[in-house]
XYZ file of N, CA and C in Angstrom:
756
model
N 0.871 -1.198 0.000
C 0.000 0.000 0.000
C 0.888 1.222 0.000
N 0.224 2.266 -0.551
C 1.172 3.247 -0.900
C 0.913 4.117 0.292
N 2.492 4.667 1.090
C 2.219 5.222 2.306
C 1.949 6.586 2.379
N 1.456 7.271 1.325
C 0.724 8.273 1.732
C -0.770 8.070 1.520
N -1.016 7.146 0.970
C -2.560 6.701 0.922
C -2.978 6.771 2.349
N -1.786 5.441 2.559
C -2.225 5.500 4.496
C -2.186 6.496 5.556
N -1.083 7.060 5.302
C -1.122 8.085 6.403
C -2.232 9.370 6.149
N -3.332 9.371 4.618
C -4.177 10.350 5.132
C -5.584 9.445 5.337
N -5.280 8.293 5.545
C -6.453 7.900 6.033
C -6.188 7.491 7.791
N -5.234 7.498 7.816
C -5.010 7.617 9.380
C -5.603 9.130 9.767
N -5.283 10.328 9.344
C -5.695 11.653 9.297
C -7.079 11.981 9.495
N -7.268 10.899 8.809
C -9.498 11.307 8.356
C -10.162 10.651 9.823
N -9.610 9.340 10.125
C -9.594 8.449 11.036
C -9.746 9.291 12.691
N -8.268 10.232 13.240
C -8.202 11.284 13.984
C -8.740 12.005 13.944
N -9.282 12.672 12.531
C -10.488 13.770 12.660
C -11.627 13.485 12.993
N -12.514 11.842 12.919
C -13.481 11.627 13.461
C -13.935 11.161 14.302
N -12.402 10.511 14.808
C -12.625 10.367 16.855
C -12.748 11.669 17.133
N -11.837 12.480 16.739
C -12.055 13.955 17.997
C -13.103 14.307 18.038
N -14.061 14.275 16.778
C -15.642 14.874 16.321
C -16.596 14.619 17.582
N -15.929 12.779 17.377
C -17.530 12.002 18.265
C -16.461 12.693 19.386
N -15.727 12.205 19.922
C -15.499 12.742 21.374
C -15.719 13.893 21.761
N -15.532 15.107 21.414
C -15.879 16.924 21.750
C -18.206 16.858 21.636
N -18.150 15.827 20.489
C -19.641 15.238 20.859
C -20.389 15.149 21.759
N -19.591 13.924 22.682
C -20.358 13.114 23.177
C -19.909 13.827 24.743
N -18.562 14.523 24.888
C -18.848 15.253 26.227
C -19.305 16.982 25.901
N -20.342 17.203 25.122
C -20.945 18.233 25.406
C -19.900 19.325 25.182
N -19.204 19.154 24.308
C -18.423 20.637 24.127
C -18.610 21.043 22.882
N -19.971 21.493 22.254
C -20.373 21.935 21.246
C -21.240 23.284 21.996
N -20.380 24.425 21.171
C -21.157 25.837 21.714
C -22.082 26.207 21.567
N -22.823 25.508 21.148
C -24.715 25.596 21.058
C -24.846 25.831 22.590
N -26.115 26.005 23.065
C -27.232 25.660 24.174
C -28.457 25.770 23.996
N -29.214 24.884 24.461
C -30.587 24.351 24.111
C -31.136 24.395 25.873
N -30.689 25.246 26.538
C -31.555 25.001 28.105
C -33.044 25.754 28.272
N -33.459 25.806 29.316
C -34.736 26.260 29.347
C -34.866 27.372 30.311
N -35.560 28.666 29.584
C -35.722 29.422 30.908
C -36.000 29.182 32.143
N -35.998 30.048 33.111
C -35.912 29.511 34.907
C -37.772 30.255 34.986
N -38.251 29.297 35.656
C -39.726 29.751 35.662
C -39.875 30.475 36.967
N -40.702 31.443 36.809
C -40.977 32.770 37.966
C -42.170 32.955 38.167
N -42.509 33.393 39.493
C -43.963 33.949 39.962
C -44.281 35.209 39.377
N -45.263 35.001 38.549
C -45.288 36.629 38.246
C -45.340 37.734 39.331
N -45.391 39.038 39.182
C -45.486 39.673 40.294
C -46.601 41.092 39.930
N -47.686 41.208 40.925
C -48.370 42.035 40.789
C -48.459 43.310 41.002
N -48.707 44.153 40.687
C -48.826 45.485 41.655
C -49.934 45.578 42.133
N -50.118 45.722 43.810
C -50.834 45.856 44.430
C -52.286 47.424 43.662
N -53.544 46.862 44.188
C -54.475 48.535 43.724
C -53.689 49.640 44.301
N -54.043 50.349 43.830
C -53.637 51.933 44.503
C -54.698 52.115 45.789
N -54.343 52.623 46.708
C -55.257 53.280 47.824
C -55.058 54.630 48.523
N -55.929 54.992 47.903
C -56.181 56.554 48.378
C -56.949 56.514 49.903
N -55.873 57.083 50.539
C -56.261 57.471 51.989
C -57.540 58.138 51.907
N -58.155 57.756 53.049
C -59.863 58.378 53.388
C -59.501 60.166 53.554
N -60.728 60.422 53.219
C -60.724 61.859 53.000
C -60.905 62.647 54.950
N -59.953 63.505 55.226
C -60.565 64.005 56.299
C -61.723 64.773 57.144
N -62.136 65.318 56.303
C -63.366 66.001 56.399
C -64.393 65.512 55.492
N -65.302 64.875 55.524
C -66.483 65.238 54.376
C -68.075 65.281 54.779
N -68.683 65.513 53.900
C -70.212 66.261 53.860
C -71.283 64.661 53.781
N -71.937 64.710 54.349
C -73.480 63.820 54.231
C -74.494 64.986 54.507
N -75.307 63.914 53.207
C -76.751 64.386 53.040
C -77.457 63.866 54.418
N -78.630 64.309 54.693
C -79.906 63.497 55.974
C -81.066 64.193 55.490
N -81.357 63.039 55.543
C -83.129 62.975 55.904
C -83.474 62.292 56.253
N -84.284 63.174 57.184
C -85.523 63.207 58.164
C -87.166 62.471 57.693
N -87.286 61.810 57.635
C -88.713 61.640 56.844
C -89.539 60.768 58.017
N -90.906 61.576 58.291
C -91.839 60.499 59.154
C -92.973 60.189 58.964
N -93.207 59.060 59.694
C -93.549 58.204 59.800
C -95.454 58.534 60.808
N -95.194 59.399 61.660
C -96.331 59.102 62.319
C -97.575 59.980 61.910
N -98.342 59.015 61.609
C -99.589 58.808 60.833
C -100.617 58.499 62.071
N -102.134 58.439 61.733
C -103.125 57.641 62.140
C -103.264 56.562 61.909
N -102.591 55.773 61.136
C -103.093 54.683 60.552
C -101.386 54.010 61.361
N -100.501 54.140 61.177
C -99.846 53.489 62.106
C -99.726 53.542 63.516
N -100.037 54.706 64.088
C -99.882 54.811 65.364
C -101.390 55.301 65.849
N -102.124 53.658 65.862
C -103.823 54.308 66.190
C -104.391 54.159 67.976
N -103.418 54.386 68.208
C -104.124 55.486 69.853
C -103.878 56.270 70.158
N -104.952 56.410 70.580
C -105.035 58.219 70.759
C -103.962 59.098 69.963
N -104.406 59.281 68.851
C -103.436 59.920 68.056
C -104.051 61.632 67.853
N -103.163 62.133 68.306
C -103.472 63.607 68.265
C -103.378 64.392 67.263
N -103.828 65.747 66.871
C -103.990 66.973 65.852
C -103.018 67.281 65.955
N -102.567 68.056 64.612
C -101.362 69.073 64.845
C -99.832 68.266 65.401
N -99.414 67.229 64.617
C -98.406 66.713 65.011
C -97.168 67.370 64.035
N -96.531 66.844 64.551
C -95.122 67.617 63.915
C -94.196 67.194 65.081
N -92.605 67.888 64.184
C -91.412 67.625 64.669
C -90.836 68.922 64.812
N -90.068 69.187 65.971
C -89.478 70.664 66.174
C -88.172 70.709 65.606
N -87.653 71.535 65.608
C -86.342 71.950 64.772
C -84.960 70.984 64.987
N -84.124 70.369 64.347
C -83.492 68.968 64.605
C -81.932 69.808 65.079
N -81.669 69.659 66.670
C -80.521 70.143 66.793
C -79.531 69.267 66.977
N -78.329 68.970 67.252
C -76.840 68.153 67.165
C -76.043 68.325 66.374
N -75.334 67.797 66.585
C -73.327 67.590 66.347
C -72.787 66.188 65.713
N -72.063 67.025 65.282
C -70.795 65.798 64.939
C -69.578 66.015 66.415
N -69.209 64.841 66.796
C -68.335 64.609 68.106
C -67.553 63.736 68.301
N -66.686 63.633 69.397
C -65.762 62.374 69.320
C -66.503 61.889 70.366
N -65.968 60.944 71.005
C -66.677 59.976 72.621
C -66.895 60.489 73.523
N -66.518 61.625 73.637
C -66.656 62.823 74.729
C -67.933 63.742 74.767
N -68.014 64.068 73.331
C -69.112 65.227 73.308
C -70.157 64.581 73.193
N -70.994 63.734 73.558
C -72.351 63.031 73.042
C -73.264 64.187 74.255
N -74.481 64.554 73.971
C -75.472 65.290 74.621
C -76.599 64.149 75.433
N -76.389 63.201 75.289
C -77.186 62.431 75.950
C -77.029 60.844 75.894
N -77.294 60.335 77.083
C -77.274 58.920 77.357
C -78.306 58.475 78.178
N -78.616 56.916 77.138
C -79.780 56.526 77.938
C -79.354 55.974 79.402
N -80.877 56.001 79.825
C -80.386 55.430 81.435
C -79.669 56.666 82.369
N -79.640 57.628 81.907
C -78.875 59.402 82.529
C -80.073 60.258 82.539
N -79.909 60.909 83.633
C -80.915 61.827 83.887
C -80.153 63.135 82.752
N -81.638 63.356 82.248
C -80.916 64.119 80.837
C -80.965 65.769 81.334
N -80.168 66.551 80.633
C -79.314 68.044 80.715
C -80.666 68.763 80.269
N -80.407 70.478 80.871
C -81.451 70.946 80.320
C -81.742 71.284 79.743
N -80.852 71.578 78.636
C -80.865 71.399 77.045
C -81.747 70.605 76.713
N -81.684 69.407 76.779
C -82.548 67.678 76.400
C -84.180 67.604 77.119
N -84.350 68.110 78.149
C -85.105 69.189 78.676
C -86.206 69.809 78.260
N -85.699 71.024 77.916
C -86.320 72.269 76.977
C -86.554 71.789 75.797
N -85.434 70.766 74.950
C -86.326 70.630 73.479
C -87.237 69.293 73.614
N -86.981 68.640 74.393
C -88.435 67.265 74.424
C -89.608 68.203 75.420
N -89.694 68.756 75.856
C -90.701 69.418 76.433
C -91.166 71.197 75.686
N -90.241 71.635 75.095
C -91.463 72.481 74.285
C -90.557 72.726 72.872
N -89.316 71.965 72.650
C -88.998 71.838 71.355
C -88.463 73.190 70.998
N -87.485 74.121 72.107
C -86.591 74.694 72.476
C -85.247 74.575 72.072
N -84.294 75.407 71.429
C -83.363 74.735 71.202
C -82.012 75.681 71.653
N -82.386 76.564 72.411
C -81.741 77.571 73.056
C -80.694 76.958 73.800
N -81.275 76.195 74.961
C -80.144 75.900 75.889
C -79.227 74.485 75.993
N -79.772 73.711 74.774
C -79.267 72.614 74.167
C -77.894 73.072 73.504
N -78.441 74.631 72.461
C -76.991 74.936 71.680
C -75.823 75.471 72.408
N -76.492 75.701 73.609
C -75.492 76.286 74.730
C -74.799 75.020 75.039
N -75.332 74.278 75.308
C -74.448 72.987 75.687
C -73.296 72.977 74.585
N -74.032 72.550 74.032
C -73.263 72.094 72.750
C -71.805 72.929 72.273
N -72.142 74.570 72.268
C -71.076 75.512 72.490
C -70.215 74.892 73.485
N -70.585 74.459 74.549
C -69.360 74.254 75.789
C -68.582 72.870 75.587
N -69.340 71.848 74.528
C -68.862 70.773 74.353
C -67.763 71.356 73.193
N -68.406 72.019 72.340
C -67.155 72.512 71.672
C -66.004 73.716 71.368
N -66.185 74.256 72.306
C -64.809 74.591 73.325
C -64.016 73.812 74.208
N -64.758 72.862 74.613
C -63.877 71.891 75.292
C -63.053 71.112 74.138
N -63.387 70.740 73.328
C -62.408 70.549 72.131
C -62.991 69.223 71.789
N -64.243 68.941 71.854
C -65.241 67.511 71.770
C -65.850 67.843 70.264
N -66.240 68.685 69.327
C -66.857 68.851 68.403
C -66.544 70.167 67.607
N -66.981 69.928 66.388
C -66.470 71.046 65.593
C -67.754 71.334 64.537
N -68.761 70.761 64.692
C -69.691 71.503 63.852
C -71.126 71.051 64.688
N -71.788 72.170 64.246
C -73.339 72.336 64.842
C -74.383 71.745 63.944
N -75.175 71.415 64.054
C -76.753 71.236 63.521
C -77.763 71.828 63.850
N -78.168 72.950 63.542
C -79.401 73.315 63.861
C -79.838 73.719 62.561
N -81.382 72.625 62.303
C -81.849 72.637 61.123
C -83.529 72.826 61.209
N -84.237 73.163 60.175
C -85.786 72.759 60.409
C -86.339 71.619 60.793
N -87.303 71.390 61.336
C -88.001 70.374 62.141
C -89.112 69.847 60.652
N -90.161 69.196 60.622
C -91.317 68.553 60.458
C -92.770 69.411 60.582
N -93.158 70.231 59.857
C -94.311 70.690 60.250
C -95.238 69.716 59.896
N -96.573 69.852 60.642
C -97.722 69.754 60.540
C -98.089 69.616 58.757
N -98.456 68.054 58.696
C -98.662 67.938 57.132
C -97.516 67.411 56.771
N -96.543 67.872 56.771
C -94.810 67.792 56.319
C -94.570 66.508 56.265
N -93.739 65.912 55.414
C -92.924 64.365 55.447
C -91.948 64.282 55.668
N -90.978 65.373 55.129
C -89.670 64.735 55.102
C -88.472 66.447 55.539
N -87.456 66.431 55.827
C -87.062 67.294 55.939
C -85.040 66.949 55.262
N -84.273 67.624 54.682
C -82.855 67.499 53.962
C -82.052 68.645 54.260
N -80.962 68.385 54.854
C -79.844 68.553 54.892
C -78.705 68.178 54.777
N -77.486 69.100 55.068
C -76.221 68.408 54.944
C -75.150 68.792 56.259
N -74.500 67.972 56.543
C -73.700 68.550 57.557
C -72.195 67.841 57.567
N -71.029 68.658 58.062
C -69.724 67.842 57.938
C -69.480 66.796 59.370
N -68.555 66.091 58.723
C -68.106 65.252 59.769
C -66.419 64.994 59.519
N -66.032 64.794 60.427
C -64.313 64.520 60.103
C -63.891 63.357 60.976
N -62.591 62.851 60.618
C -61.889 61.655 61.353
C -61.769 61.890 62.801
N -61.657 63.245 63.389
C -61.428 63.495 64.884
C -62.768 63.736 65.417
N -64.097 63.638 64.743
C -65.202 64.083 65.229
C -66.537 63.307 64.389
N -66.042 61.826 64.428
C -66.922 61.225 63.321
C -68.269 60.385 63.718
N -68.585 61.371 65.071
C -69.791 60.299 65.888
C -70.623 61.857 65.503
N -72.437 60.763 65.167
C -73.396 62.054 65.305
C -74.653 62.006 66.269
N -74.767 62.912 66.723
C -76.015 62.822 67.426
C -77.412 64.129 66.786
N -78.131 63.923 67.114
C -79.532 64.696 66.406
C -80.609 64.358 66.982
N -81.169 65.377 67.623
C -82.737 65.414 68.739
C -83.683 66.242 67.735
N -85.075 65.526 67.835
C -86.146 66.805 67.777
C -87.546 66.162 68.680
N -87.558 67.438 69.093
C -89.290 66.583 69.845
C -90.397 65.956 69.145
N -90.767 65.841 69.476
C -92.243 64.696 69.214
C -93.494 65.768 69.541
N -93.768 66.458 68.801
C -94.953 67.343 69.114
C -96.338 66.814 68.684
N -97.283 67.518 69.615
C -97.282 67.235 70.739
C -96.766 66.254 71.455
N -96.552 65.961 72.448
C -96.068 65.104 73.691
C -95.561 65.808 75.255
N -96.013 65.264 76.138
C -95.216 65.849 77.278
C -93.948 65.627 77.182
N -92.338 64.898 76.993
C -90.953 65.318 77.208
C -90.268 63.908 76.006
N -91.166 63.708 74.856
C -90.858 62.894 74.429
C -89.991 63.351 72.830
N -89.299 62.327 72.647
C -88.404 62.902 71.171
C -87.603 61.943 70.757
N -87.155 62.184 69.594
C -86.528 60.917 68.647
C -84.971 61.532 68.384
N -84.232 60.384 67.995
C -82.645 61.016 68.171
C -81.947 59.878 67.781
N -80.729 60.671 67.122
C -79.835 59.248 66.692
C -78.379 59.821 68.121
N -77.993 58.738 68.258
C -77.011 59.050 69.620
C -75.946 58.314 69.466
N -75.036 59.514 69.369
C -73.377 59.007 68.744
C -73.287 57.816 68.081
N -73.809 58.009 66.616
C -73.561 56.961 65.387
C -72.207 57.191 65.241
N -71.400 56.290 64.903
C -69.994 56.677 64.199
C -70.481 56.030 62.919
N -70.187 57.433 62.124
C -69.440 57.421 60.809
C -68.287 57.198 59.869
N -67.276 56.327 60.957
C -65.850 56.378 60.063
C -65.512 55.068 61.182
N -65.702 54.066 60.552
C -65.664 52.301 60.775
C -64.461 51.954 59.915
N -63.424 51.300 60.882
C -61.949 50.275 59.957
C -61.495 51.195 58.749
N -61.496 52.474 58.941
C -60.478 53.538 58.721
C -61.247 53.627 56.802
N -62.606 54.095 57.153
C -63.432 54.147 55.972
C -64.610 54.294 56.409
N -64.897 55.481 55.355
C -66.599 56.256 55.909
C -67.647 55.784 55.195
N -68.783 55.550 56.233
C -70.106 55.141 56.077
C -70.317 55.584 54.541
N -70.672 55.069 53.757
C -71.315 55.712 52.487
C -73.059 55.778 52.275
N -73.891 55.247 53.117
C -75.352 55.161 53.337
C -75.445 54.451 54.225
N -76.588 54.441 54.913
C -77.047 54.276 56.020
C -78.595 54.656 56.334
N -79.756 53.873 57.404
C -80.725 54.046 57.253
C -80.576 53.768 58.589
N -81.343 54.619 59.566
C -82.015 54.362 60.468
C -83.408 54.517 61.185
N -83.747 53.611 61.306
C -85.239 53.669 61.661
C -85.230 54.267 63.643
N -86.111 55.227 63.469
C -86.082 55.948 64.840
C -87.270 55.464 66.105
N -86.768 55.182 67.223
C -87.407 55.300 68.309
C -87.541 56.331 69.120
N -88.925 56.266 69.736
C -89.063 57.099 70.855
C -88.499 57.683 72.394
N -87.668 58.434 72.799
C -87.249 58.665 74.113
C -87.890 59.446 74.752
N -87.945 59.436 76.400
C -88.911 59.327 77.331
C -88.064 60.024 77.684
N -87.664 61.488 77.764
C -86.453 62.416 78.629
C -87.092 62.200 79.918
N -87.845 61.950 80.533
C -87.620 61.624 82.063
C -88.042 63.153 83.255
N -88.594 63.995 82.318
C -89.007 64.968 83.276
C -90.502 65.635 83.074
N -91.299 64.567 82.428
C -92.223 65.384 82.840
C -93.771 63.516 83.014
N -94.716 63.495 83.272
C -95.041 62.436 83.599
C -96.329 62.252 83.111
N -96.450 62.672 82.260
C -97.930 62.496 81.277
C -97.678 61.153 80.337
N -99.185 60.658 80.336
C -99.156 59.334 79.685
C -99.379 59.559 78.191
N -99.848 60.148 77.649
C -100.224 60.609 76.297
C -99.807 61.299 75.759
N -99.534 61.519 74.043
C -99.170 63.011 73.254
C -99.680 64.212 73.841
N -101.040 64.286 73.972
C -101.645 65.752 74.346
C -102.182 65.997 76.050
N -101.467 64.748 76.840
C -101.279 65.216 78.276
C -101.410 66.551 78.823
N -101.454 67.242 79.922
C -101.026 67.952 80.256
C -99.988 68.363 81.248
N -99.301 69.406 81.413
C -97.467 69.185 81.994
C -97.769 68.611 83.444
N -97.069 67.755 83.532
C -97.039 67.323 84.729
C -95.788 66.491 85.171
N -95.299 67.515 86.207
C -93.418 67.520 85.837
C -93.056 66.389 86.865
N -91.812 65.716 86.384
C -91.493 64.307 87.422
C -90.498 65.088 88.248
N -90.797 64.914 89.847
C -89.941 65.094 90.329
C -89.333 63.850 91.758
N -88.661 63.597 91.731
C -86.999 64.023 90.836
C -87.139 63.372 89.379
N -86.464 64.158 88.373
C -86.833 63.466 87.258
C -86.027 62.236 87.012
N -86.369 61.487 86.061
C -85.522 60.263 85.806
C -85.201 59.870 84.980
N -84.422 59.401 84.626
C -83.333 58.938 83.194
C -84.079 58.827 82.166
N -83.250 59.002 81.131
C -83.734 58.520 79.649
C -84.089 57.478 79.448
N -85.663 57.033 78.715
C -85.462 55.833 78.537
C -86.072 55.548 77.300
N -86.062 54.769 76.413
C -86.889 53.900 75.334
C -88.637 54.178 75.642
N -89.482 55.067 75.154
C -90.585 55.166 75.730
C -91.536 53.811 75.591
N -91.883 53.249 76.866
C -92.987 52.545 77.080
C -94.158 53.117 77.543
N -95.687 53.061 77.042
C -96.807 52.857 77.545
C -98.014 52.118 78.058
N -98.779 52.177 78.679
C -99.829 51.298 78.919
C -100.715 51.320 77.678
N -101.230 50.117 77.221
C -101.887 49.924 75.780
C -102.871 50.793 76.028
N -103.406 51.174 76.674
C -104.804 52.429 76.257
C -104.374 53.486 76.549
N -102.889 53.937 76.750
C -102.403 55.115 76.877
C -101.769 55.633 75.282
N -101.054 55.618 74.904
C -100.237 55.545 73.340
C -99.577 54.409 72.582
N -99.440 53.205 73.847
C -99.212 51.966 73.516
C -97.916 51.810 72.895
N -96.725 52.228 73.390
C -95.453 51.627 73.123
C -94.632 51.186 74.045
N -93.973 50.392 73.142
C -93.431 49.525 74.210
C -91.855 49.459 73.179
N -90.896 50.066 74.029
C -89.399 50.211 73.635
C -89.088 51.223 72.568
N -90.168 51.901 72.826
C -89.822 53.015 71.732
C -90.424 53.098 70.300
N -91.193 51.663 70.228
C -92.328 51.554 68.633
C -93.789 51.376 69.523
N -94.499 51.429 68.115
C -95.874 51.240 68.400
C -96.054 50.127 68.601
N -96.749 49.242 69.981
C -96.612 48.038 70.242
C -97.701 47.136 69.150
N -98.743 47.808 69.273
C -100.123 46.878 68.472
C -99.270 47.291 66.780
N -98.830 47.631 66.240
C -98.175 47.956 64.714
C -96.880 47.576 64.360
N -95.992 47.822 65.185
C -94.677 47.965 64.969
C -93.870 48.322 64.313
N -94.896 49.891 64.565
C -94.146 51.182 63.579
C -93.346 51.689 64.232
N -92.181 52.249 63.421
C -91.696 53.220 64.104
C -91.679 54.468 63.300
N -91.765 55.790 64.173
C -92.494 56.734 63.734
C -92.081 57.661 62.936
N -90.639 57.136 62.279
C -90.116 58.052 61.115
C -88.179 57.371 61.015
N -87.901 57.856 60.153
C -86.297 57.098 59.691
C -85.573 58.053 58.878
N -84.635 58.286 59.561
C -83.600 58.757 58.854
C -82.430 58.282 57.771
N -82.228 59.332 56.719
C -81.180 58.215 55.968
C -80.121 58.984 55.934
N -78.504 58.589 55.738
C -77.409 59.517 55.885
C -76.963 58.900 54.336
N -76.249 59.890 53.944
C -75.822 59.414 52.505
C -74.224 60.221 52.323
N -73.307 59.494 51.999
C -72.527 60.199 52.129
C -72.240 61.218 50.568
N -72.002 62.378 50.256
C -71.777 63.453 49.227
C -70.560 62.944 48.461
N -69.938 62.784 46.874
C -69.781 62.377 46.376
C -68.394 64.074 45.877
């Protein structure tokens, strides 16, 4: 055999061991791997901090009729002028089971609102409240009555009285609602109203005549004897009306 025949087939021979070998241990500069798999990642919503101050609508709208509240139901009913506050835990104007102020007083007994706002002035100088309510009441005929009033994060409880006219010392009231629950304000709300018994005067009926308790005695949920006006916890017992509802809405 002719020896250069051989020696380039020895040549071809070396070139295709090295091939398979650089092969078969993976030293070809390709790569074929697979991306590394990941949790995607979200961005949380945006949250806009609660507003500090803001405005609700109310109304007043009632309820007492002849046809729901049928004893002895008197002429000329109506609601007197709706006074209260926005407050923190401090400033509330009344508690049941407390012999009530004479503010609470004067407006369940002639629907006065003179020495209530005096209170109320001293609650807010003491540094308990920062805005007033004194609004129109319910006339005679009347359904419903609208306003607006502020409330803020340092003063987000409300309270609101008006008498029950006629009645000897009786009146309806919402008593320190908070408005600003798990750091977010009420946006509507309905409350249906009961009767309170301010505790100073001792007539059984709407159109009684004055007949003052002395010593007077606490606030309470008005109860009557069924042939007197007939409630019992503050509704009409034979119906189970209650004699008007307020709605709060918060302003937009």
């Amino acid at each position: 055999m002719n020896l250069c025949v051989t020696m380039n087939k020895l040549i071809q021979l070396s070139t295709v061991l090295s091939f398979t070998l650089l092969t078969a241990c993976g030293g070809s500069s390709s790569s074929n791997s697979t991306p590394e798999t990941t949790t995607p990642t979200t961005t949380p919503p945006s949250s806009t901090a609660p507003a500090d101050t803001v405005t609700y609508e109310l109304t007043f709208t009632q309820e007492w009729t002849a046809a729901n509240f049928t004893t002895n139901y008197p002429s000329g009913t109506h609601f007197s002028p709706l006074v209260g506050l926005t407050h923190n835990t401090e400033g509330g104007i009344f508690k049941r089971d407390e012999v009530a102020s004479p503010g609470i007083v004067l407006m369940a007994e002639t629907g006065g609102k003179s020495t209530l706002k005096n209170e109320i002035s001293d609650i807010q100088n003491a540094g308990h409240s920062n805005y007033l309510i004194d609004e129109s009441g319910i006339s005679n005929g009347g359904k419903s009555v609208t306003f607006t009033f502020e409330a803020s994060q340092d003063f987000p409880l409300l309270s609101v009285v008006s008498m029950i006219a006629p009645s000897p010392d009786w009146f309806v009231a919402i008593n320190s609602l908070s408005l600003f629950n798990d750091n977010t304000w009420v946006e509507n709300q309905t409350i249906e109203l009961k009767v309170y018994d301010a505790g100073s005067d001792s007539g059984l009926r709407f159109s009684s005549g004055n007949l003052a308790t002395n010593p007077a005695e606490p606030i309470t949920l008005l109860s009557s004897e069924r042939d007197d006006t007939d409630f019992a916890e503050g509704i009409h017992y034979q119906t189970g009306k209650h004699i008007g509802y307020i709605e709060i809405k918060l302003m937009q």
